[in-house]
Amino acid sequence: MRTFKLLIVLSIISAFKSMLISQDKKGDVSLYKGPIIDMHLHAENNSTLPPEELGLCIPLSNLVPHFDPKQEFGEAWTAALKNPSCKNPMWSSTSFEGYTSKIQSQLETYKVRPVVSGSTPILEEWKQKFSNTMIPSLEFQLERDSIPLDSLRGLFENNGFQVLGEISNQYAGIPPNDPRMDAYYALAEEMEIPVAIHMGTGAPGSPYLFSPKYVAAYSNPLLLEEVLKKYPKLRISIMHYGEPFIDELITMMYHYPQIYVDLGGIQWAYPSDYFYQYHLKKIMAAGFGKRIMFGSDTFLWPELLGKSIDIINEADFLTLEQKADIFYNNAARFLRID
Ligand SMILES: [Zn+2]
């Protein structure tokens, strides 16, 4: 009888174990379920949310699959968001409350601690709701945000900012090695502030939408070479990993071992197969799995966070340990979080 009871107990335990394993698997792929640091989340508020709900289909590269320039690109873009062509589009919110409750739910479901990038007033609003989890990051663009150096120092010393980024100079046609950035890089180096800089793809048709000065060539990571010689102690993350300049990125990561990258939403900007095959697999194969950080580039559509996590989790060439590095360990090391 005892043996029989023991057998029952053992079979219950083994059934429970296999249930746990199957919950952590999709097909042959082991899914990472631990805590996540998102290096790339944009703070919105009522001033940045669109007045009507817009539906997003991914990948973004196919939002407007073809375009005849006799039309205005902005019109084609807006039409695609107002009448999304996919079965289950993500919908933007029109109120801060609606938006942040969706963000909250994504953060809780996926156990995410986000580095939240925004302006000072928007991040003050966010701190009311997410002060326990968020890591505040000061967005910055030369000309638009002409913050005197002393004020910037004060924001980091007294206002709780922990990262300088997203530095979005590329949208204003300013390369990462523009000499006007020197003073800011020098301050970040002196204060040991991690810097996160946009280098890579923006929205399709960016120069015809909101950023007429956008320069695609400034995505090239080689443009950081002089910066890193001048400021060798700079803690730097290339957001969007300088995509699609993968070979240039690899030589920069090789020669400048302090460089980290964040995936920066490229996982939903292009079809997954392309992202896996030609970008993520290649950076991993080059041996840089300890310097790739997860970044969702979530903005108007909070569900981009979960979708991004799923896409990385479903990469069948990554081991569970490699996923743990990408989702958490590398960012914790870069940010010097215990
Ligand atoms: Zn960016």
XYZ file of C-alpha atoms and ligand atoms in Angstrom:
339
model
C 0.000 0.000 0.000
C 2.816 2.337 0.972
C 4.607 1.616 -2.294
C 1.381 2.272 -4.156
C 0.934 5.654 -2.405
C 4.543 6.515 -3.111
C 4.040 5.675 -6.783
C 0.991 7.923 -6.943
C 2.908 10.777 -5.291
C 5.852 10.288 -7.642
C 3.647 10.229 -10.713
C 1.867 13.410 -9.553
C 5.254 15.112 -9.058
C 6.455 14.005 -12.472
C 3.212 15.154 -14.130
C 3.563 18.517 -12.374
C 7.188 18.822 -13.503
C 6.354 18.046 -17.123
C 3.521 20.575 -16.918
C 6.032 23.219 -15.782
C 8.433 22.308 -18.573
C 5.695 22.381 -21.196
C 4.618 25.824 -19.968
C 8.155 26.988 -20.622
C 8.315 25.596 -24.122
C 6.879 26.497 -27.467
C 7.557 23.672 -29.917
C 11.208 22.814 -29.366
C 12.070 26.268 -28.071
C 12.701 26.914 -24.363
C 11.054 30.145 -23.312
C 12.692 32.533 -20.858
C 10.288 33.453 -18.058
C 12.536 35.405 -15.694
C 12.793 39.123 -15.001
C 13.501 41.431 -17.935
C 15.155 44.813 -18.319
C 13.843 46.757 -21.319
C 16.534 49.235 -22.317
C 14.288 51.108 -24.721
C 10.821 52.293 -23.745
C 9.470 55.718 -24.677
C 7.287 57.689 -22.270
C 4.107 59.139 -23.771
C 1.599 61.478 -22.194
C -1.534 63.337 -23.316
C 0.549 65.734 -25.388
C 2.113 62.932 -27.459
C -0.761 60.439 -27.795
C -2.663 60.706 -31.104
C -6.204 62.147 -30.775
C -7.749 59.116 -32.468
C -6.984 55.408 -32.125
C -4.419 54.188 -34.632
C -3.952 50.516 -35.482
C -0.448 49.144 -35.955
C 0.432 46.040 -37.956
C 3.948 44.619 -37.772
C 6.494 44.291 -39.278
C 6.751 48.028 -39.691
C 8.787 47.709 -42.899
C 5.607 46.455 -44.581
C 3.143 48.961 -43.167
C 3.117 50.725 -46.532
C 4.137 47.808 -48.796
C 4.606 49.984 -51.886
C 4.327 53.649 -52.659
C 3.964 55.861 -55.724
C 5.526 59.298 -55.123
C 2.694 61.050 -56.952
C 1.018 60.662 -53.535
C 2.239 62.238 -50.267
C 3.943 59.553 -48.133
C 2.396 61.021 -44.978
C -1.080 60.342 -46.385
C -0.254 56.729 -47.221
C 1.232 56.268 -43.743
C -1.753 57.731 -41.916
C -4.197 55.750 -44.064
C -2.362 52.512 -43.157
C -2.686 53.319 -39.432
C -6.335 54.366 -39.658
C -7.325 51.285 -41.666
C -4.885 48.578 -40.582
C -4.666 45.677 -43.012
C -3.779 42.862 -40.569
C -6.203 40.700 -38.596
C -5.192 41.775 -35.089
C -3.680 45.253 -35.091
C -2.457 46.877 -31.874
C -4.466 50.009 -31.048
C -3.106 53.195 -29.547
C -4.874 54.873 -26.617
C -6.163 58.412 -26.661
C -5.743 59.061 -22.930
C -2.794 58.890 -20.548
C -4.863 56.735 -18.158
C -5.734 54.210 -20.845
C -2.188 54.156 -22.120
C -0.496 53.713 -18.756
C -2.887 50.992 -17.619
C -1.906 48.978 -20.698
C 1.777 49.676 -19.977
C 1.263 48.557 -16.369
C -0.282 45.315 -17.513
C 2.586 44.603 -19.934
C 5.200 45.335 -17.245
C 3.476 43.015 -14.776
C 2.743 40.196 -17.213
C 6.314 40.030 -18.468
C 8.090 41.094 -15.229
C 9.780 44.037 -16.924
C 11.852 46.825 -15.424
C 11.998 49.512 -18.131
C 14.552 52.198 -18.872
C 12.054 54.940 -19.719
C 13.194 57.667 -22.053
C 11.447 61.028 -22.120
C 11.585 64.730 -21.396
C 11.668 65.991 -17.808
C 7.948 66.952 -17.567
C 6.715 63.675 -19.094
C 8.930 61.587 -16.851
C 7.606 63.473 -13.800
C 4.129 62.196 -14.754
C 5.477 58.688 -15.225
C 7.192 58.732 -11.836
C 3.753 59.166 -10.234
C 2.786 55.756 -11.614
C 5.940 53.752 -12.129
C 8.469 55.095 -9.625
C 9.039 51.600 -8.191
C 10.051 49.981 -11.441
C 11.230 52.552 -13.940
C 14.801 53.667 -14.586
C 14.496 57.285 -15.793
C 16.456 58.220 -18.911
C 16.737 61.781 -20.181
C 16.081 62.070 -23.907
C 18.323 64.500 -25.696
C 18.715 66.129 -29.096
C 21.165 68.926 -29.915
C 19.467 72.179 -30.976
C 16.030 70.991 -29.712
C 17.178 70.371 -26.108
C 19.908 72.922 -25.562
C 20.456 72.007 -21.918
C 23.383 73.886 -20.373
C 25.941 71.474 -18.982
C 25.418 72.561 -15.377
C 21.669 71.957 -15.639
C 22.337 68.527 -17.084
C 24.695 67.730 -14.242
C 22.001 68.852 -11.790
C 19.371 66.605 -13.390
C 21.595 63.580 -12.848
C 22.737 64.577 -9.372
C 19.343 65.624 -7.978
C 16.470 64.437 -10.192
C 17.090 60.717 -10.316
C 18.009 60.381 -13.980
C 20.212 57.357 -14.524
C 20.738 57.204 -18.302
C 21.331 59.883 -20.955
C 19.221 58.798 -23.924
C 17.701 58.323 -26.269
C 20.133 60.733 -27.947
C 18.202 61.285 -31.159
C 20.548 63.578 -33.090
C 20.270 61.382 -36.180
C 16.672 62.585 -36.625
C 17.999 66.147 -36.779
C 20.682 65.280 -39.322
C 23.468 65.439 -36.726
C 26.054 62.621 -36.709
C 27.242 61.000 -33.451
C 30.711 62.535 -33.878
C 29.452 66.123 -34.159
C 31.919 68.231 -32.091
C 28.997 69.913 -30.305
C 28.438 66.581 -28.516
C 31.938 66.613 -27.009
C 30.996 68.494 -23.865
C 28.080 66.125 -23.224
C 30.148 62.991 -23.808
C 32.845 64.425 -21.525
C 30.292 65.054 -18.767
C 28.807 61.559 -19.127
C 32.288 60.063 -18.969
C 33.200 62.104 -15.889
C 29.930 61.281 -14.079
C 29.935 57.656 -15.313
C 26.449 58.114 -16.764
C 25.456 55.437 -19.293
C 24.705 56.955 -22.692
C 22.219 55.460 -25.169
C 22.320 56.762 -28.696
C 19.923 56.201 -31.590
C 21.813 54.692 -34.525
C 19.674 52.769 -36.968
C 16.275 52.642 -38.500
C 13.496 55.057 -37.597
C 10.041 54.903 -39.137
C 9.882 53.932 -42.814
C 9.910 57.134 -44.858
C 11.175 59.119 -41.833
C 12.434 62.061 -43.947
C 8.936 62.408 -45.446
C 7.109 62.127 -42.119
C 8.299 63.952 -39.010
C 12.055 64.175 -39.565
C 12.993 65.913 -42.817
C 16.639 66.118 -41.677
C 16.990 62.383 -40.924
C 20.185 60.870 -42.386
C 20.222 57.080 -42.812
C 24.018 57.057 -43.279
C 24.452 58.211 -39.650
C 23.389 54.750 -38.469
C 26.902 53.548 -39.232
C 28.696 52.517 -35.991
C 32.073 53.461 -37.526
C 31.045 57.076 -36.860
C 31.661 56.389 -33.157
C 35.336 55.592 -33.619
C 36.757 59.059 -32.893
C 34.281 59.534 -30.031
C 35.469 56.356 -28.310
C 39.119 57.284 -28.749
C 38.471 60.664 -27.134
C 36.213 59.278 -24.406
C 37.421 55.742 -23.728
C 35.595 55.517 -20.384
C 32.201 56.360 -21.901
C 29.557 53.743 -21.067
C 27.744 53.523 -24.381
C 24.816 51.593 -25.798
C 24.082 51.734 -29.522
C 20.293 51.674 -29.690
C 18.990 49.686 -32.687
C 22.586 48.305 -32.899
C 23.453 50.541 -35.844
C 21.218 48.339 -37.985
C 21.677 47.364 -40.801
C 25.443 48.029 -40.645
C 26.158 44.682 -39.003
C 29.716 44.197 -40.266
C 30.630 47.734 -39.200
C 29.039 47.028 -35.825
C 30.985 43.813 -35.396
C 34.344 45.457 -36.034
C 33.411 48.247 -33.612
C 32.353 45.781 -30.888
C 35.606 43.909 -31.470
C 37.874 46.946 -31.246
C 35.903 48.821 -28.585
C 34.946 46.156 -26.050
C 32.974 48.625 -23.923
C 30.234 48.950 -26.579
C 26.850 47.423 -25.751
C 23.886 47.377 -28.132
C 20.137 47.279 -27.620
C 17.842 45.522 -30.056
C 15.711 48.645 -30.207
C 12.544 47.352 -31.817
C 14.260 46.023 -34.950
C 12.624 42.703 -33.999
C 9.262 44.170 -35.036
C 10.495 46.649 -37.669
C 11.433 43.821 -40.058
C 10.110 40.287 -40.628
C 11.459 37.946 -37.931
C 13.323 35.675 -40.350
C 15.380 38.550 -41.676
C 16.090 39.895 -38.169
C 17.095 36.440 -36.876
C 19.127 35.335 -39.875
C 21.078 38.435 -40.831
C 21.260 40.433 -37.624
C 20.817 38.622 -34.302
C 22.374 35.328 -35.414
C 25.352 37.161 -36.893
C 26.079 39.281 -33.801
C 25.753 36.137 -31.656
C 27.976 34.141 -34.029
C 30.636 36.852 -33.785
C 30.722 36.116 -30.058
C 29.029 39.204 -28.638
C 26.144 37.556 -26.779
C 27.264 39.180 -23.524
C 26.761 42.703 -24.907
C 23.341 42.491 -26.572
C 20.503 43.974 -24.497
C 16.774 43.646 -24.983
C 15.062 46.817 -26.183
C 11.423 46.916 -27.217
C 11.266 50.506 -28.520
C 7.713 50.562 -27.185
C 5.970 53.843 -27.862
C 2.319 54.560 -28.735
C 1.429 50.845 -28.703
C 2.157 49.194 -25.318
C 1.692 45.670 -26.719
C 4.934 46.142 -28.643
C 6.645 45.196 -25.391
C 5.137 41.709 -25.177
C 5.423 41.136 -28.943
C 9.124 42.021 -28.787
C 9.696 39.599 -25.908
C 7.904 36.821 -27.809
C 10.013 37.369 -30.941
C 13.290 37.058 -29.009
C 11.953 34.125 -27.008
C 10.976 32.278 -30.180
C 14.491 32.474 -31.685
C 15.302 28.752 -31.821
C 19.068 29.319 -32.178
C 19.315 30.938 -28.720
C 19.827 28.849 -25.582
C 17.956 29.702 -22.413
C 21.197 31.072 -20.945
C 21.738 33.330 -23.950
C 18.171 34.604 -23.632
C 18.721 35.321 -19.937
C 21.785 37.378 -20.916
C 19.867 39.345 -23.558
C 16.741 39.841 -21.445
C 18.443 40.681 -18.159
C 22.086 39.953 -17.302
C 23.765 42.137 -19.926
C 21.647 45.190 -19.138
C 22.131 44.721 -15.389
C 25.898 44.653 -15.945
C 25.819 47.657 -18.304
C 23.696 49.673 -15.855
C 25.746 48.411 -12.880
C 22.648 47.074 -11.150
C 23.349 44.424 -8.498
Zn 15.667 55.142 -31.629
